[in-house]
Amino acid sequence: MDWDKLRVFHAAAEAGSFTHAGETLSISQSAISRQVSALERDLNVPLFHRHARGLILTEQGELLYRTTQDVFMKLASAEIMLADSKDKPSGDLKVTTTVGLGAGWLTPRLGEFIKLYPDIHLHLLLFDDDLDLSMREADVAIRFAEPTQNDLIRRRLFSVHYHVYASADYVRRAGHPKSLEDLDNHRILTYGGVPNPLRQINFLETAGRNGSVERQPALRINSIYALKQAVQLGIGVAVLPD
């Protein structure tokens, strides 16, 4: 059935006359009459008894009116809910990020988000591998690298800076490196595993080597969080994001 004809029929049934229905829809009385007549031809049933005083629904018209009334009420309800959703977000939200970023940066900030948006049910998915947003594996992804999916909406959240870290205990035992070349005499800890979203984090392997053989790390860990713990425990020297 044609939606425009149903809309006109519903307005005529509500108004009780083609004239009043035309005023409601801002179209002419003759246009209302033509649309209703066309709908009656499509359905092959009369929908109104036409009288000088107005319109009376036939039995078939009553059935169609009840159906269209239910549809219009549901549409009105959906319109209200959609309008409310603009001001008050709600529903499930799946957010994915790396294990290190999720544990060290995102999780401490979730309390404020939940207070601001109590009707959002948050699912935090921590994976170092990328999830496919186009397949609805997640709704939002926070990553260090550019996405490979070109149709995603992207926003820059922050810049990452890198620093060389060692624990006070390690420096007491092994000494403080005075130059990049001194790193040859220290235990280097690096980030390992594939994929590596922090491409610059392992520059201690080549810093000061001038194209010669890379330094071999004493320990390679595929978790930023675990790498930080290793530094805090005095195992060696590593580059970590701030």
Short mmCIF file of C-alpha atoms in Angstrom, two decimals:
data_model
loop_
_atom_site.label_atom_id
_atom_site.label_comp_id
_atom_site.label_asym_id
_atom_site.label_seq_id
_atom_site.Cartn_x
_atom_site.Cartn_y
_atom_site.Cartn_z
CA MET A 1 0.00 0.00 0.00
CA ASP A 2 1.08 3.52 -0.77
CA TRP A 3 2.22 5.34 2.37
CA ASP A 4 1.00 8.76 1.19
CA LYS A 5 -2.48 7.38 0.53
CA LEU A 6 -2.57 5.79 3.99
CA ARG A 7 -1.51 9.07 5.56
CA VAL A 8 -4.31 10.92 3.74
CA PHE A 9 -6.86 8.22 4.65
CA HIS A 10 -5.86 8.42 8.32
CA ALA A 11 -6.20 12.21 8.31
CA ALA A 12 -9.64 11.98 6.69
CA ALA A 13 -10.81 9.37 9.20
CA GLU A 14 -9.55 11.54 12.07
CA ALA A 15 -11.11 14.75 10.70
CA GLY A 16 -14.42 13.28 9.57
CA SER A 17 -14.35 15.20 6.28
CA PHE A 18 -12.13 15.73 3.28
CA THR A 19 -12.19 19.49 3.85
CA HIS A 20 -10.88 19.32 7.41
CA ALA A 21 -8.33 16.68 6.43
CA GLY A 22 -7.06 19.00 3.71
CA GLU A 23 -6.66 21.78 6.27
CA THR A 24 -4.69 19.45 8.54
CA LEU A 25 -2.35 18.32 5.76
CA SER A 26 -2.28 21.70 3.95
CA ILE A 27 -3.52 20.22 0.67
CA SER A 28 -6.76 20.73 -1.22
CA GLN A 29 -10.03 18.93 -0.51
CA SER A 30 -10.04 17.56 -4.06
CA ALA A 31 -6.53 16.11 -3.60
CA ILE A 32 -7.69 14.37 -0.41
CA SER A 33 -10.70 12.92 -2.22
CA ARG A 34 -8.56 11.66 -5.13
CA GLN A 35 -6.06 9.95 -2.80
CA VAL A 36 -8.80 8.21 -0.80
CA SER A 37 -10.59 7.09 -3.97
CA ALA A 38 -7.31 5.75 -5.36
CA LEU A 39 -6.70 3.80 -2.13
CA GLU A 40 -10.21 2.32 -2.33
CA ARG A 41 -9.49 1.20 -5.89
CA ASP A 42 -6.16 -0.32 -4.81
CA LEU A 43 -7.85 -2.30 -2.02
CA ASN A 44 -11.05 -2.91 -3.99
CA VAL A 45 -13.19 -2.03 -0.95
CA PRO A 46 -15.10 1.12 0.10
CA LEU A 47 -13.53 2.86 3.10
CA PHE A 48 -16.05 5.66 3.70
CA HIS A 49 -19.75 6.29 3.39
CA ARG A 50 -19.93 9.78 1.88
CA HIS A 51 -22.67 11.99 3.34
CA ALA A 52 -23.45 15.67 3.08
CA ARG A 53 -22.50 16.08 6.74
CA GLY A 54 -19.19 14.30 6.39
CA LEU A 55 -17.61 10.85 6.29
CA ILE A 56 -18.48 7.63 8.11
CA LEU A 57 -16.07 4.71 8.06
CA THR A 58 -17.26 1.44 6.54
CA GLU A 59 -16.49 -1.84 8.29
CA GLN A 60 -13.41 -2.22 6.10
CA GLY A 61 -12.52 1.41 6.77
CA GLU A 62 -12.73 0.83 10.53
CA LEU A 63 -10.33 -2.10 10.23
CA LEU A 64 -7.84 -0.10 8.19
CA TYR A 65 -8.17 2.91 10.50
CA ARG A 66 -7.38 0.84 13.60
CA THR A 67 -4.32 -0.56 11.84
CA THR A 68 -3.07 2.82 10.64
CA GLN A 69 -3.79 4.36 14.04
CA ASP A 70 -1.57 1.75 15.68
CA VAL A 71 1.19 2.43 13.14
CA PHE A 72 0.98 6.20 13.63
CA MET A 73 1.08 5.85 17.41
CA LYS A 74 4.19 3.67 17.18
CA LEU A 75 5.81 6.16 14.80
CA ALA A 76 5.03 9.02 17.17
CA SER A 77 6.52 7.04 20.04
CA ALA A 78 9.63 6.27 17.99
CA GLU A 79 9.97 9.96 17.09
CA ILE A 80 9.87 10.90 20.78
CA MET A 81 12.45 8.25 21.67
CA LEU A 82 14.73 9.37 18.85
CA ALA A 83 14.47 12.97 19.98
CA ASP A 84 15.24 11.96 23.57
CA SER A 85 18.22 9.89 22.46
CA LYS A 86 19.88 13.01 21.06
CA ASP A 87 19.87 14.62 24.50
CA LYS A 88 20.30 11.49 26.61
CA PRO A 89 22.37 8.70 25.02
CA SER A 90 21.41 5.18 26.05
CA GLY A 91 21.94 1.55 25.11
CA ASP A 92 24.92 -0.76 24.71
CA LEU A 93 28.31 0.68 23.72
CA LYS A 94 31.25 -1.59 22.90
CA VAL A 95 34.64 0.12 23.14
CA THR A 96 37.87 -1.64 22.20
CA THR A 97 41.46 -0.61 22.80
CA THR A 98 44.82 -2.19 23.56
CA VAL A 99 45.40 -3.99 26.85
CA GLY A 100 47.94 -1.42 28.02
CA LEU A 101 45.90 1.65 27.10
CA GLY A 102 42.73 0.14 28.49
CA ALA A 103 44.27 -0.80 31.83
CA GLY A 104 46.51 2.21 32.33
CA TRP A 105 44.66 5.13 30.73
CA LEU A 106 41.03 4.37 29.87
CA THR A 107 39.79 2.43 32.89
CA PRO A 108 40.65 5.18 35.44
CA ARG A 109 38.48 7.58 33.39
CA LEU A 110 35.41 5.37 33.08
CA GLY A 111 33.88 6.36 36.42
CA GLU A 112 33.24 9.92 35.25
CA PHE A 113 31.82 8.68 31.93
CA ILE A 114 29.38 6.33 33.69
CA LYS A 115 28.22 9.15 35.97
CA LEU A 116 27.59 11.41 32.97
CA TYR A 117 25.80 8.72 30.93
CA PRO A 118 24.08 6.32 33.36
CA ASP A 119 21.83 4.86 30.64
CA ILE A 120 24.76 3.62 28.56
CA HIS A 121 25.78 0.01 29.22
CA LEU A 122 29.51 -0.02 28.53
CA HIS A 123 31.43 -3.07 27.29
CA LEU A 124 35.23 -2.61 27.34
CA LEU A 125 37.09 -5.04 25.06
CA LEU A 126 40.87 -5.10 25.54
CA PHE A 127 42.77 -6.64 22.61
CA ASP A 128 46.10 -5.75 21.05
CA ASP A 129 44.71 -7.02 17.74
CA ASP A 130 42.30 -4.73 15.87
CA LEU A 131 38.62 -5.62 15.93
CA ASP A 132 36.53 -5.11 12.79
CA LEU A 133 34.19 -2.19 13.41
CA SER A 134 32.44 -2.71 10.07
CA MET A 135 31.36 -6.16 11.31
CA ARG A 136 30.09 -4.60 14.57
CA GLU A 137 32.71 -6.40 16.65
CA ALA A 138 32.93 -3.05 18.46
CA ASP A 139 31.33 0.38 18.13
CA VAL A 140 34.35 2.53 19.02
CA ALA A 141 38.08 1.79 18.87
CA ILE A 142 40.87 3.75 20.58
CA ARG A 143 44.15 2.94 18.85
CA PHE A 144 47.67 4.29 18.44
CA ALA A 145 47.85 3.59 14.70
CA GLU A 146 45.77 4.76 11.75
CA PRO A 147 42.88 2.37 10.96
CA THR A 148 43.01 0.32 7.80
CA GLN A 149 39.26 0.78 7.22
CA ASN A 150 38.88 4.01 5.23
CA ASP A 151 35.17 4.53 5.95
CA LEU A 152 35.60 4.99 9.72
CA ILE A 153 35.05 8.34 11.43
CA ARG A 154 38.32 9.28 13.14
CA ARG A 155 39.16 11.76 15.90
CA ARG A 156 42.57 12.54 17.40
CA LEU A 157 42.33 12.20 21.19
CA PHE A 158 45.89 12.87 22.32
CA SER A 159 49.56 12.71 21.34
CA VAL A 160 51.88 10.07 22.77
CA HIS A 161 55.38 11.02 23.93
CA TYR A 162 58.12 8.52 24.74
CA HIS A 163 60.74 8.63 27.49
CA VAL A 164 63.52 6.32 28.65
CA TYR A 165 62.86 4.82 32.08
CA ALA A 166 64.78 2.80 34.65
CA SER A 167 64.09 2.23 38.33
CA ALA A 168 66.20 3.91 41.03
CA ASP A 169 67.33 0.46 42.18
CA TYR A 170 68.52 -0.46 38.68
CA VAL A 171 70.46 2.82 38.32
CA ARG A 172 72.17 2.24 41.68
CA ARG A 173 73.28 -1.20 40.54
CA ALA A 174 74.10 -0.58 36.88
CA GLY A 175 74.89 3.12 36.80
CA HIS A 176 73.32 5.98 34.88
CA PRO A 177 73.88 5.92 31.09
CA LYS A 178 75.88 9.03 30.13
CA SER A 179 75.39 8.62 26.37
CA LEU A 180 73.52 6.50 23.86
CA GLU A 181 76.63 4.38 23.41
CA ASP A 182 76.54 3.54 27.14
CA LEU A 183 73.34 1.61 26.49
CA ASP A 184 75.56 -1.20 25.14
CA ASN A 185 76.41 -1.96 28.77
CA HIS A 186 72.81 -2.00 30.03
CA ARG A 187 69.93 -4.46 29.95
CA ILE A 188 67.51 -3.25 27.29
CA LEU A 189 63.83 -4.14 27.58
CA THR A 190 61.66 -3.80 24.48
CA TYR A 191 58.11 -4.18 23.32
CA GLY A 192 57.59 -7.32 21.27
CA GLY A 193 54.84 -9.12 19.49
CA VAL A 194 52.70 -8.41 16.46
CA PRO A 195 51.10 -6.02 15.82
CA ASN A 196 53.26 -3.25 17.28
CA PRO A 197 51.12 -0.09 17.47
CA LEU A 198 53.92 1.89 19.12
CA ARG A 199 56.38 1.91 16.26
CA GLN A 200 58.97 4.11 17.94
CA ILE A 201 59.02 2.38 21.30
CA ASN A 202 61.97 0.11 20.50
CA PHE A 203 64.41 2.80 19.38
CA LEU A 204 66.87 1.76 22.14
CA GLU A 205 67.75 -1.20 19.93
CA THR A 206 69.31 1.17 17.37
CA ALA A 207 69.97 4.44 19.27
CA GLY A 208 73.64 5.46 18.90
CA ARG A 209 74.50 2.39 16.80
CA ASN A 210 75.05 4.37 13.56
CA GLY A 211 73.73 1.64 11.32
CA SER A 212 75.58 -1.21 13.01
CA VAL A 213 73.99 -4.36 14.42
CA GLU A 214 71.01 -3.72 16.66
CA ARG A 215 71.29 -4.29 20.38
CA GLN A 216 69.73 -7.53 21.52
CA PRO A 217 67.17 -6.92 24.24
CA ALA A 218 67.49 -8.86 27.47
CA LEU A 219 63.72 -9.10 27.60
CA ARG A 220 61.00 -8.58 25.01
CA ILE A 221 57.37 -8.34 26.21
CA ASN A 222 54.23 -7.96 24.10
CA SER A 223 52.43 -5.92 26.78
CA ILE A 224 53.10 -2.27 27.62
CA TYR A 225 51.66 -2.79 31.08
CA ALA A 226 54.01 -5.73 31.76
CA LEU A 227 56.95 -3.80 30.29
CA LYS A 228 56.28 -0.98 32.76
CA GLN A 229 56.19 -3.48 35.62
CA ALA A 230 59.52 -4.95 34.49
CA VAL A 231 61.10 -1.48 34.60
CA GLN A 232 59.63 -0.78 38.05
CA LEU A 233 61.07 -4.08 39.29
CA GLY A 234 64.57 -3.00 38.21
CA ILE A 235 65.03 -5.55 35.44
CA GLY A 236 66.37 -3.04 32.91
CA VAL A 237 65.93 0.10 30.81
CA ALA A 238 62.97 0.63 28.48
CA VAL A 239 61.13 3.27 26.50
CA LEU A 240 57.56 3.80 27.67
CA PRO A 241 54.76 6.15 26.61
CA ASP A 242 53.93 8.94 29.04
#
